[in-house]
Short mmCIF file of C-alpha atoms in Angstrom, two decimals:
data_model
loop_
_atom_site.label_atom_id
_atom_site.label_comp_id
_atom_site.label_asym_id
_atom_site.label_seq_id
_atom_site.Cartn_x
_atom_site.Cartn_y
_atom_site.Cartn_z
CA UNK A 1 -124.93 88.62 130.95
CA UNK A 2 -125.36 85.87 133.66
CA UNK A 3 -127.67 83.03 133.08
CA UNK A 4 -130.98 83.12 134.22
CA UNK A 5 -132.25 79.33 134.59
CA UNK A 6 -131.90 76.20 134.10
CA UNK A 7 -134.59 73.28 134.22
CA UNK A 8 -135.67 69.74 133.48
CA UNK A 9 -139.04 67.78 133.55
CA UNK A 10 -139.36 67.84 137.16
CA UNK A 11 -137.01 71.41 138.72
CA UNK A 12 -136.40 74.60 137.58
CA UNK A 13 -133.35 76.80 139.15
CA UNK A 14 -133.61 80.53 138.72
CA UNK A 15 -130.19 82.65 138.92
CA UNK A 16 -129.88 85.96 139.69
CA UNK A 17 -129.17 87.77 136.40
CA UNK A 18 -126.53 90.24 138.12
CA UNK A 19 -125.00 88.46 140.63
CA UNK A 20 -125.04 84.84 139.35
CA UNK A 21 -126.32 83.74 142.47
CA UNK A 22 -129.12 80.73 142.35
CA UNK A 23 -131.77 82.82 143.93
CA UNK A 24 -134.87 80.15 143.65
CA UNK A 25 -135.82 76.58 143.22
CA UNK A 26 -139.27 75.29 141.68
CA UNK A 27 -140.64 71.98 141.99
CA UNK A 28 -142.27 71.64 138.39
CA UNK A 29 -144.47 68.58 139.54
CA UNK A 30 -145.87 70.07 142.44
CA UNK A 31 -146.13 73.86 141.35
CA UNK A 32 -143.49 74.78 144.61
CA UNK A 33 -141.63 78.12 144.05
CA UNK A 34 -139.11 78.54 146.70
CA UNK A 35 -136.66 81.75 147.35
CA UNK A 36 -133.41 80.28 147.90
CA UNK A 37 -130.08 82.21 148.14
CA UNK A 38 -127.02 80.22 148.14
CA UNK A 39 -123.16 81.19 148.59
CA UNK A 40 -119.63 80.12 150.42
CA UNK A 41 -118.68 81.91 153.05
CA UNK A 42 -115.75 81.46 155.74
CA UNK A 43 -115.67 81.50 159.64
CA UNK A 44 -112.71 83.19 160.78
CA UNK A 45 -111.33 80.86 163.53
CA UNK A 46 -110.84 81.81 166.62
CA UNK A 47 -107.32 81.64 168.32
CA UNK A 48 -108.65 82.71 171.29
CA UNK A 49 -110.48 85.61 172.96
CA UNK A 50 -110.59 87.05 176.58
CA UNK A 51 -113.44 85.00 177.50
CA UNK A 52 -111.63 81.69 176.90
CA UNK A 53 -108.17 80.70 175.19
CA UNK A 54 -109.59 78.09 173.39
CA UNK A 55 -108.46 78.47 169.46
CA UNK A 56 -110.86 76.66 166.79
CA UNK A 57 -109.16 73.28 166.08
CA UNK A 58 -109.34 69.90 165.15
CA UNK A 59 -111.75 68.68 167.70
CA UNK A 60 -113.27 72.69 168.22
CA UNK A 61 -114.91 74.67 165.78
CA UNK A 62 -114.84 77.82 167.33
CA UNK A 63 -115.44 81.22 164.75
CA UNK A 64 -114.14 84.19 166.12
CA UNK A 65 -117.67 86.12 164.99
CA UNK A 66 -120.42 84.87 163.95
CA UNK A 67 -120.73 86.99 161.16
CA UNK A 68 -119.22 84.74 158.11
CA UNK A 69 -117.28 86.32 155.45
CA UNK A 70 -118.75 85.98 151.83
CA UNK A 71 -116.22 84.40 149.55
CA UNK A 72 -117.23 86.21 147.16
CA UNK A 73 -115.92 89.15 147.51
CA UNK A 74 -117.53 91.29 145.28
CA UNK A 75 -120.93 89.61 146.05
CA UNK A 76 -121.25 88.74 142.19
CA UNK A 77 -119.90 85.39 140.94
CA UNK A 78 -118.98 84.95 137.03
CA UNK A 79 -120.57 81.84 136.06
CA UNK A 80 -120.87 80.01 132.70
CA UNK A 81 -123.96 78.05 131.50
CA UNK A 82 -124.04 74.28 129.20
CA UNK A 83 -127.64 73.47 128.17
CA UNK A 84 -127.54 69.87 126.34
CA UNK A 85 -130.31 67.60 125.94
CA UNK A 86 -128.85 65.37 128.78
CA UNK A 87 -127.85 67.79 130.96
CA UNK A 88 -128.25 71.69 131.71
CA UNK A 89 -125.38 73.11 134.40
CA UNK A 90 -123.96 76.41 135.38
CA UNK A 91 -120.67 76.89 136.59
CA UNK A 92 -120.27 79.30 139.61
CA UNK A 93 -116.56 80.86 139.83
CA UNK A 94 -116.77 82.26 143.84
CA UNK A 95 -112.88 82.73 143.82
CA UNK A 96 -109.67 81.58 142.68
CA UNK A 97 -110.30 78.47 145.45
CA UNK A 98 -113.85 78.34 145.72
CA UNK A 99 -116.29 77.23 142.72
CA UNK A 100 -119.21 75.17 142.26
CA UNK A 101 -121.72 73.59 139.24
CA UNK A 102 -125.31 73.77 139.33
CA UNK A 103 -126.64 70.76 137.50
CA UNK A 104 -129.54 69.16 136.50
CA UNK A 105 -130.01 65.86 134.75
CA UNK A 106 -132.90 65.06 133.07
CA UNK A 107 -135.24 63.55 134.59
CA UNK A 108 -133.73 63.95 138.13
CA UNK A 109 -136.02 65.35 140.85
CA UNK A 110 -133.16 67.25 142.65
CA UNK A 111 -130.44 70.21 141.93
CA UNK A 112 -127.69 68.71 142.03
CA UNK A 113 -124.45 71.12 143.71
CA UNK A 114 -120.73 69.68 142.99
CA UNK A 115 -118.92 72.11 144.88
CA UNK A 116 -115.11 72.41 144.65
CA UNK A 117 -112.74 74.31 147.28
CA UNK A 118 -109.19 74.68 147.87
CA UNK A 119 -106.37 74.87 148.79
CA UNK A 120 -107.51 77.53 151.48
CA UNK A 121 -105.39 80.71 151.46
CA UNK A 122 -104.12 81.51 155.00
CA UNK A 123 -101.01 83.78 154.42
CA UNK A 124 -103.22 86.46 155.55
CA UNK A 125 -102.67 84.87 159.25
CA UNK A 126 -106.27 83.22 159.26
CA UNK A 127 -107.59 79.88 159.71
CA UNK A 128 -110.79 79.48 157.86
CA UNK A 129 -113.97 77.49 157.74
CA UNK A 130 -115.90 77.47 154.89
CA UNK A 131 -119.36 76.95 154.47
CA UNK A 132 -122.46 76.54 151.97
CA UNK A 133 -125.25 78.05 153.13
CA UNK A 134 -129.10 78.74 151.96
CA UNK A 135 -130.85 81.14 152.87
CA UNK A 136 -134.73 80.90 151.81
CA UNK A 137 -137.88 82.76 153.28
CA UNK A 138 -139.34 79.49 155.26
CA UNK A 139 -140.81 80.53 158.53
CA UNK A 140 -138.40 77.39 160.73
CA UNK A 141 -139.59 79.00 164.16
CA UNK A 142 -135.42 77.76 165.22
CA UNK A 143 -135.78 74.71 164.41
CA UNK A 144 -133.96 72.59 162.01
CA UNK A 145 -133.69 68.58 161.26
CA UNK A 146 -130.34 66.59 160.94
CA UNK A 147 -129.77 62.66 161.09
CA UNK A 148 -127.93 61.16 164.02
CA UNK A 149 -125.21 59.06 163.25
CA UNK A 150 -126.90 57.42 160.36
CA UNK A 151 -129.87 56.55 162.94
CA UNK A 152 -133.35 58.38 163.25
CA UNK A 153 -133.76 62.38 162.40
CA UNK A 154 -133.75 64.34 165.39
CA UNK A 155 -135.55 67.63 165.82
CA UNK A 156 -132.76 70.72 166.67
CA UNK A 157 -133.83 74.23 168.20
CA UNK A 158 -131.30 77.05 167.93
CA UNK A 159 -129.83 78.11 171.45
CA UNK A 160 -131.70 75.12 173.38
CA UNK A 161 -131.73 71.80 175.00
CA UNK A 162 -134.05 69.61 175.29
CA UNK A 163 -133.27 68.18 178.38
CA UNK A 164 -131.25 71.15 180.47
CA UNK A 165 -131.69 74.50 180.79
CA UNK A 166 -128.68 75.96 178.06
CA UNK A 167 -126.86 79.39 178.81
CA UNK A 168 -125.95 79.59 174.81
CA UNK A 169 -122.22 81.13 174.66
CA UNK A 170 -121.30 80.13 171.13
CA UNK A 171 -124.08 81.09 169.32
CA UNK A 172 -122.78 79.51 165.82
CA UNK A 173 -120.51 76.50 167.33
CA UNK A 174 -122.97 75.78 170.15
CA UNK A 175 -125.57 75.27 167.31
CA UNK A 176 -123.76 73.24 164.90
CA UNK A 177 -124.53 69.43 164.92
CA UNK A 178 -123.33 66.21 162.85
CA UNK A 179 -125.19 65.78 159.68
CA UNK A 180 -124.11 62.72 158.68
CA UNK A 181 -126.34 62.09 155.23
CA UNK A 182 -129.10 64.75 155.41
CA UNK A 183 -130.09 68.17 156.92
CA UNK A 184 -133.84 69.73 156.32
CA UNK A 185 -135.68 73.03 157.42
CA UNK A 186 -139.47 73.24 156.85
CA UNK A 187 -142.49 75.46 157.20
CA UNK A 188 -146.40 74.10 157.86
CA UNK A 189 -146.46 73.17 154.12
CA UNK A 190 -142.52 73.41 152.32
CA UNK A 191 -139.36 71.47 152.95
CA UNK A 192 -136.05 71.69 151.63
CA UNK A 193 -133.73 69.07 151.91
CA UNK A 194 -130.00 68.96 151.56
CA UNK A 195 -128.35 65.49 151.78
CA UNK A 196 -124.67 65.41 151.67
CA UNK A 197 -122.23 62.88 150.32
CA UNK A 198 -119.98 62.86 153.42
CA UNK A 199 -120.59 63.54 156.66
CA UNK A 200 -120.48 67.07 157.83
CA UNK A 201 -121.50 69.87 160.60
CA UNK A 202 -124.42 71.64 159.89
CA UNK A 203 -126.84 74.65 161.37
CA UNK A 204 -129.53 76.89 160.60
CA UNK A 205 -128.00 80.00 162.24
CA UNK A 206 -131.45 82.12 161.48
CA UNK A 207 -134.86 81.01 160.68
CA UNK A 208 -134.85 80.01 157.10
CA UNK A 209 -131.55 79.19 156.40
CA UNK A 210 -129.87 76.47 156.41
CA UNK A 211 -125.34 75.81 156.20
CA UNK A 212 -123.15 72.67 156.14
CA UNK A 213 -119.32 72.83 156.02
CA UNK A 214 -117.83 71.78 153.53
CA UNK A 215 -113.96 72.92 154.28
CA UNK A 216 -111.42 74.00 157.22
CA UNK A 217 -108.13 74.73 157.40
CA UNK A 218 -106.54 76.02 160.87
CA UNK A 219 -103.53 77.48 162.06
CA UNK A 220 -103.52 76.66 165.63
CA UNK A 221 -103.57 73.46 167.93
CA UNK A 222 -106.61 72.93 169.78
CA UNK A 223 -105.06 71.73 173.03
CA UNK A 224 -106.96 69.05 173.00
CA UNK A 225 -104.69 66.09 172.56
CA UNK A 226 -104.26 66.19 169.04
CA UNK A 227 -101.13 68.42 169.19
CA UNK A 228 -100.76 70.03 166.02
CA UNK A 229 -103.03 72.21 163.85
CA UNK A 230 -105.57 71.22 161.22
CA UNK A 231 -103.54 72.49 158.43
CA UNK A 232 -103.77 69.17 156.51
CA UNK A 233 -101.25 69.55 152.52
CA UNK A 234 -101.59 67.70 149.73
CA UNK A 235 -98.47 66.21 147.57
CA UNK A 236 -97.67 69.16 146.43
CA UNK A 237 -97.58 71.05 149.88
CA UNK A 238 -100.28 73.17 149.32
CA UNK A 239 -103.73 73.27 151.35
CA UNK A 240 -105.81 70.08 150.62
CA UNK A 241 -108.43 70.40 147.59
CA UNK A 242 -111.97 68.89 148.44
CA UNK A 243 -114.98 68.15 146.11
CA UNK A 244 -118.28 66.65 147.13
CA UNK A 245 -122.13 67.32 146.20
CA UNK A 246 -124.83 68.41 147.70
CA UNK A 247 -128.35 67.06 146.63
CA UNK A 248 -130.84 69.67 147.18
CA UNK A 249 -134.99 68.64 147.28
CA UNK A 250 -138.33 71.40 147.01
CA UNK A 251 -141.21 69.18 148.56
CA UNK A 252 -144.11 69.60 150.60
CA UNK A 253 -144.01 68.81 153.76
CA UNK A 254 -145.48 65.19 153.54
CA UNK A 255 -144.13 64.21 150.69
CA UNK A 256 -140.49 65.10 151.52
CA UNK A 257 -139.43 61.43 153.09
CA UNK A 258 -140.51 59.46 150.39
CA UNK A 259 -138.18 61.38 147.85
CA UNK A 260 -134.55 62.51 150.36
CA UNK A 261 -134.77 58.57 151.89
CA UNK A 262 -134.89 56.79 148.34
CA UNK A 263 -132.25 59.04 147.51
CA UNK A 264 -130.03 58.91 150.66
CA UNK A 265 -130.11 55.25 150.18
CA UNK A 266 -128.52 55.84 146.07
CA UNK A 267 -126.20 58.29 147.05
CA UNK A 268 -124.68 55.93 150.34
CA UNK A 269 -125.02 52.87 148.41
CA UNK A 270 -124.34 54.30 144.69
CA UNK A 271 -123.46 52.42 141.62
CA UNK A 272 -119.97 51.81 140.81
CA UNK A 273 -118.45 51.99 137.61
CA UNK A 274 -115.43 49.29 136.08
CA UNK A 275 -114.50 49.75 132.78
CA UNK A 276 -112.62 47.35 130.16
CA UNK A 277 -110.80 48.19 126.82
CA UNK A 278 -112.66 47.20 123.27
CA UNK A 279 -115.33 45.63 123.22
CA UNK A 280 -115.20 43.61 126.94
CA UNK A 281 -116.93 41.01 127.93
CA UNK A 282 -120.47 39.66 127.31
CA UNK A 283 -123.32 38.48 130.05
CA UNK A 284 -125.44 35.56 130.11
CA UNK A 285 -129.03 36.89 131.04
CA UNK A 286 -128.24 34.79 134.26
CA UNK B 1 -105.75 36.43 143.90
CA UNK B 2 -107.88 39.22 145.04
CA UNK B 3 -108.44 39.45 148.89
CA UNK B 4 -111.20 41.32 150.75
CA UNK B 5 -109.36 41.07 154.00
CA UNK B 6 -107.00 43.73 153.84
CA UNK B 7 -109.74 46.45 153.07
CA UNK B 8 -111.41 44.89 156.35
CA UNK B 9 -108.81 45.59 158.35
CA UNK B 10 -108.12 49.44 157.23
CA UNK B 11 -111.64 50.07 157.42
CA UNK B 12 -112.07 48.18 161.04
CA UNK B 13 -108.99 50.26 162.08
CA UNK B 14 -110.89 53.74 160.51
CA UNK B 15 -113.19 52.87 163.09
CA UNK B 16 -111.45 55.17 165.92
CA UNK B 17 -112.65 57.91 166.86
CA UNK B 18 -110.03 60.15 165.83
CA UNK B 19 -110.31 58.51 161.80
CA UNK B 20 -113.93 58.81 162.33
CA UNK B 21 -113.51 62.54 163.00
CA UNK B 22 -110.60 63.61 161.74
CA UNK B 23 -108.83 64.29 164.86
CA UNK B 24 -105.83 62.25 164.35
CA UNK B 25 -102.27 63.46 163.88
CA UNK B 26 -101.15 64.68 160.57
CA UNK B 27 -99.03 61.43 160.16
CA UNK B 28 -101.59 59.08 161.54
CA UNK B 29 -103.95 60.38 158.79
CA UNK B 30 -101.72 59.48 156.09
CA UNK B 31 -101.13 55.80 157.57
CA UNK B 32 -104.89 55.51 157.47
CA UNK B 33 -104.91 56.65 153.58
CA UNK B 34 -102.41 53.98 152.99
CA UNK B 35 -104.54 51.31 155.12
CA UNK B 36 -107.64 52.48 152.68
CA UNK B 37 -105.38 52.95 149.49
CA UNK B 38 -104.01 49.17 149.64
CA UNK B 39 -107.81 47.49 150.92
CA UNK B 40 -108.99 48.79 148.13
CA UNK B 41 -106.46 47.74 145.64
CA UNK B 42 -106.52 44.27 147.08
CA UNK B 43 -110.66 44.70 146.13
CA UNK B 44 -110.30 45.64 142.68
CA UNK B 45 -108.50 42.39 142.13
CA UNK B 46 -111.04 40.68 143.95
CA UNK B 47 -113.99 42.41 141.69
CA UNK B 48 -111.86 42.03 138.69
CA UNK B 49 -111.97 37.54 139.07
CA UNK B 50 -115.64 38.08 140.10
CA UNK B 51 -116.18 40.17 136.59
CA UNK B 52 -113.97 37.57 134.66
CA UNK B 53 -115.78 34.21 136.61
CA UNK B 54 -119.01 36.01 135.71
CA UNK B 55 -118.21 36.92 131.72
CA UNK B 56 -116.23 33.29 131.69
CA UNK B 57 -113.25 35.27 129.64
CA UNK B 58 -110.19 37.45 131.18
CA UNK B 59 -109.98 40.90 130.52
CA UNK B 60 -108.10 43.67 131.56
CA UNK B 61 -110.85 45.60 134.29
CA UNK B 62 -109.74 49.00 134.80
CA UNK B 63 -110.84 51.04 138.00
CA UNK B 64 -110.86 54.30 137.67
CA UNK B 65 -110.23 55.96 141.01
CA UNK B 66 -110.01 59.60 140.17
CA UNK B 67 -113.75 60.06 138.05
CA UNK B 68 -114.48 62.24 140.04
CA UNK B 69 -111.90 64.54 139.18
CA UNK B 70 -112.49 63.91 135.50
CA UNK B 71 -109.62 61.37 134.89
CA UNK B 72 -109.20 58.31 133.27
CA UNK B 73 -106.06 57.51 131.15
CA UNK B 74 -108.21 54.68 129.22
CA UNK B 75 -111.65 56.67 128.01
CA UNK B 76 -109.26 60.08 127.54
CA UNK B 77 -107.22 57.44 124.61
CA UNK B 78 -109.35 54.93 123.58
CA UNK B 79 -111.71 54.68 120.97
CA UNK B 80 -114.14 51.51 122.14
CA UNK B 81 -114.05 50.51 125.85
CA UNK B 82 -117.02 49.01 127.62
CA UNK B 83 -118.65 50.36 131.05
CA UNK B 84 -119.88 47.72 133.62
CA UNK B 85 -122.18 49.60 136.32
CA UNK B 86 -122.21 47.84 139.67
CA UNK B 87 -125.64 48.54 141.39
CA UNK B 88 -125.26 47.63 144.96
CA UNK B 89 -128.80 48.68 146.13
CA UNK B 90 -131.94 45.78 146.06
CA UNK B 91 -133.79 47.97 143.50
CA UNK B 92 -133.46 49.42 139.97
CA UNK B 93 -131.65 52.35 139.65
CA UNK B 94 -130.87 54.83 137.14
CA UNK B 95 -127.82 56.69 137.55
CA UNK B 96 -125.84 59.11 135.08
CA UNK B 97 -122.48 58.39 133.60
CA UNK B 98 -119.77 60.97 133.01
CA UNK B 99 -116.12 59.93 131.57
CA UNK B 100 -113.52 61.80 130.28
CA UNK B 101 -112.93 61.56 126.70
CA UNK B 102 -111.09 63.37 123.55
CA UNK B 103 -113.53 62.54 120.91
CA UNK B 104 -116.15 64.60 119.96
CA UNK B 105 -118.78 62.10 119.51
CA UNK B 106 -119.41 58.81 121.01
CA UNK B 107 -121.97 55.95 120.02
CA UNK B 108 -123.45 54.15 123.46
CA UNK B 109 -125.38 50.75 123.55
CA UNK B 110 -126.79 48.83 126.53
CA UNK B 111 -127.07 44.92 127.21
CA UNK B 112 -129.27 44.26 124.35
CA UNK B 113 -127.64 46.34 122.15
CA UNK B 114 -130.07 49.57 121.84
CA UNK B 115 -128.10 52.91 121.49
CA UNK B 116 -128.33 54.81 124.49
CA UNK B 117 -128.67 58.39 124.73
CA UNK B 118 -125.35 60.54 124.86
CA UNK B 119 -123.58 63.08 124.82
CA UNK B 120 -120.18 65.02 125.23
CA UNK B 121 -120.17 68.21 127.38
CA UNK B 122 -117.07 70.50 128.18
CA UNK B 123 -115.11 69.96 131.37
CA UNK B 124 -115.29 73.20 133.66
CA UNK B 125 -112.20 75.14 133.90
CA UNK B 126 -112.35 74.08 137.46
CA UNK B 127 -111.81 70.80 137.10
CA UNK B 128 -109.21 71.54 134.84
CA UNK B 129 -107.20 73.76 137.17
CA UNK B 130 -107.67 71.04 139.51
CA UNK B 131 -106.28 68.12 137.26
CA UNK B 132 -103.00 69.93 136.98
CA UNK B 133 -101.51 68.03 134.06
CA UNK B 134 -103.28 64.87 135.24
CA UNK B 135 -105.45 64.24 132.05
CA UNK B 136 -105.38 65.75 128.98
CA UNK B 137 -109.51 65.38 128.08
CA UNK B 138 -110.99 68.45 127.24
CA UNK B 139 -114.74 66.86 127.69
CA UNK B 140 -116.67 64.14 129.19
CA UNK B 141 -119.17 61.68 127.76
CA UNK B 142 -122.29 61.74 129.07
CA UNK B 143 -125.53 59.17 129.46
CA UNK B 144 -127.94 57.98 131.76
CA UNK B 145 -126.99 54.25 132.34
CA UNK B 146 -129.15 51.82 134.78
CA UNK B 147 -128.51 48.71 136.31
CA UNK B 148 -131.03 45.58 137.67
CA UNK B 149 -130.83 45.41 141.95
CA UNK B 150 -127.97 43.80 142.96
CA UNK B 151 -126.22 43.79 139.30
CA UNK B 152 -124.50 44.49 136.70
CA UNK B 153 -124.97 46.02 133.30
CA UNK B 154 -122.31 46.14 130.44
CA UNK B 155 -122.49 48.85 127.62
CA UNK B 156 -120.50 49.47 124.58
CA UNK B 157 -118.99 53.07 123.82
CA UNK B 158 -117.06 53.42 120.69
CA UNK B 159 -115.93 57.26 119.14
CA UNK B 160 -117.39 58.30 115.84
CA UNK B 161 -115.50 59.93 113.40
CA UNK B 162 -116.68 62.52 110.91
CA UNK B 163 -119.34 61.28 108.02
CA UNK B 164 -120.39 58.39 110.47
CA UNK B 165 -124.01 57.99 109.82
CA UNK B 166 -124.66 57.57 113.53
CA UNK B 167 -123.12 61.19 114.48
CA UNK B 168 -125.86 63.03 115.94
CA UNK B 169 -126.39 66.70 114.27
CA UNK B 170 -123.73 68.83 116.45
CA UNK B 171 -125.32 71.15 119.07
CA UNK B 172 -124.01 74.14 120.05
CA UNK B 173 -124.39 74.83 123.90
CA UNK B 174 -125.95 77.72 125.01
CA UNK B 175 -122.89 79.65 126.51
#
């Protein structure tokens, strides 16, 4: 039996009971249901095609379809749920390499999404991107929002320009764009938010949904100057192991700034923690 | 003495464009982890006088960079330690805690000395795949901690053993 939900004061996440996929987000405070599907999948990277030689690389992300593969093979994940008083979480087991924890802490406005994924198999002769994506049933009309380089949000359209007239070839790569704290899709009333902990590329592929990636790992150069694949190893010379999060928001529409900037600004600026054996030191009040 | 300079420098030099986007060579990447790795050990010295000048007493600060991975050889061994949250931001903030411990139980107080909510939650097999034989703690410790804007806040976590009066009843997560 796969868990069903999880909540706290303010957010309740609703799994899908066969598949273990989180399948909807409410915003308790604001009575906000919102269909949300969200899985990994991986771009299979081009290493050329008879169009154009050019392999997916460091400085090209170029998928070979744009049809990602689900991770997942089986489409059902096995998952495991912890409900404390603190905290509530379910643990999402995509693949041997690819996992992730739903959590919720109380009193936290957000869903909070540690993913985890690595090293990335490619005996099979593959280079692979891999990426989180949510699918929901907002009516985006192609348009999505990221940040620019930490500056103001910008306004993207799928397959357009807003300043020349674009003859879309890549239809996933030519509408991927730096997301470099947050990404957001909305409707006329519902927004949902995604800010990241480090930047990333991002899309909405199709209206409602919404991807970042989170991983890559490619067997062939570029030829763009870098000279070698992206096929970074850790110490123990397998493929590199990544972790980050992925704060995810339910607002409506004009409320949604006042909660994802307040919280860009604790997640980019966060607390740190030092610690000290026994009893450590005391603090004047001063 | 602790010296901010060197971090500077490695994160001036992560300022090219290929460290910004990860378009360096394989071997310039590494050089740039070093650059990072050493800045910030230079820091922690730095932040470790700051912590002493502050307190007015030496102590042995310990920075654990791997948290995030669930490990840190002092709260996986020891049974009192004290956590000192950092809050860079200009406002209160509230943030949650998680350390990797052995105990079972753990008593939590803030500055003043008022116990502070807690509790210890499993690790995810994940993490423990992950880990390797890294650590050895089988759960973390849990609490919501919060800090004043630009400071610091100390609290004291000590383990309870069995029959301690402040052992919360045991719950049993839902699995």
């Amino acid at each position: 039996t796969q868990p069903r939900e999880i909540q706290n004061e303010h957010v309740r996440v609703l799994f899908d009971p066969l598949t273990g996929h989180l399948k909807e987000i409410q915003n308790l405070d604001k009575s906000i249901s919102l269909p949300v599907f969200q899985s990994f999948y991986w771009y299979n990277a081009s290493i050329g095609n008879d169009e154009t030689p050019q392999a997916s690389g460091a400085y090209i992300f170029r998928p070979n379809s744009s049809e990602p593969i689900p991770i997942s093979g089986s489409k059902q994940v096995s998952t495991y749920l912890v409900k404390n008083r603190l905290v509530q979480e379910v643990h999402q087991n995509f693949s041997s390499w690819c996992s992730q924890v739903v959590r919720l802490h109380v009193g936290q406005p957000y869903v909070e999404l540690e993913w985890t994924v690595g090293p990335i198999p490619v005996a099979d002769g593959w280079g692979k991107e891999i990426i989180s994506r949510f699918e929901t049933t907002l009516q985006t009309d192609a348009r999505f929002y990221t940040d620019s380089n930490g500056r103001q949000i910008l306004e993207r359209r799928r397959d357009y320009r807003p300043t020349w007239n674009l003859s879309q070839t890549e239809p996933v790569a030519g509408n991927y764009y730096p997301v470099n704290s947050r990404i957001f899709i909305k409707d006329k009333k519902f927004q949902l938010t995604v800010l990241t902990d480090r930047s990333q590329g991002g899309s909405s592929i199709f209206d409602g949904s919404l991807e970042l990636m989170v991983h890559r790992r490619l067997l062939y150069d570029d030829n763009r100057g870098v000279g070698e694949p992206l096929v970074e190893l850790g110490a123990n010379k397998q493929g590199l192991v990544v972790r980050g999060r992925h704060l995810v928001l339910l607002d409506t529409v004009e409320s949604a700034a006042d909660q994802h900037r307040l919280l860009a600004q604790e997640l980019f600026m966060a607390p740190y923690t030092v610690l000290a054996p026994g009893g450590g030191p005391s603090y004047r009040r001063g | 003495p602790g010296d901010s300079s060197v971090l500077r420098e490695a994160v001036a030099v992560a300022q090219h464009h290929d460290a910004v986007t990860g378009t360096e060579k394989q071997h310039v990447a590494d050089d740039y982890a070093r650059q990072l790795a050493a800045g910030w050990e230079s820091c922690q010295l730095l932040v470790a006088n700051a912590l002493a000048s502050l307190s007015g007493s030496k102590e042995n600060f310990i920075f654990c960079n791997a948290l995030n991975i669930s490990v840190c050889p002092l709260t996986e061994v020891a049974g009192r330690f004290t956590v000192i949250l950092y809050n860079p931001l200009g406002r209160h903030m509230s943030w949650p805690i998680r350390l990797p411990v052995n105990g079972a139980s753990y008593a939590v107080t803030d500055p003043q000395g008022q116990p502070v909510p807690s509790e210890v939650v499993p690790i995810s097999n994940f993490t423990h795949r992950l880990r390797g034989d890294g650590s050895s703690a089988m759960r973390e410790l849990l609490f919501q901690a919060s800090a004043p804007p630009l400071g610091f806040s100390t609290f004291m976590v000590s383990r309870m053993s069995r029959g301690d009066p402040r052992v919360p009843p045991a719950q049993t997560p839902a699995l």
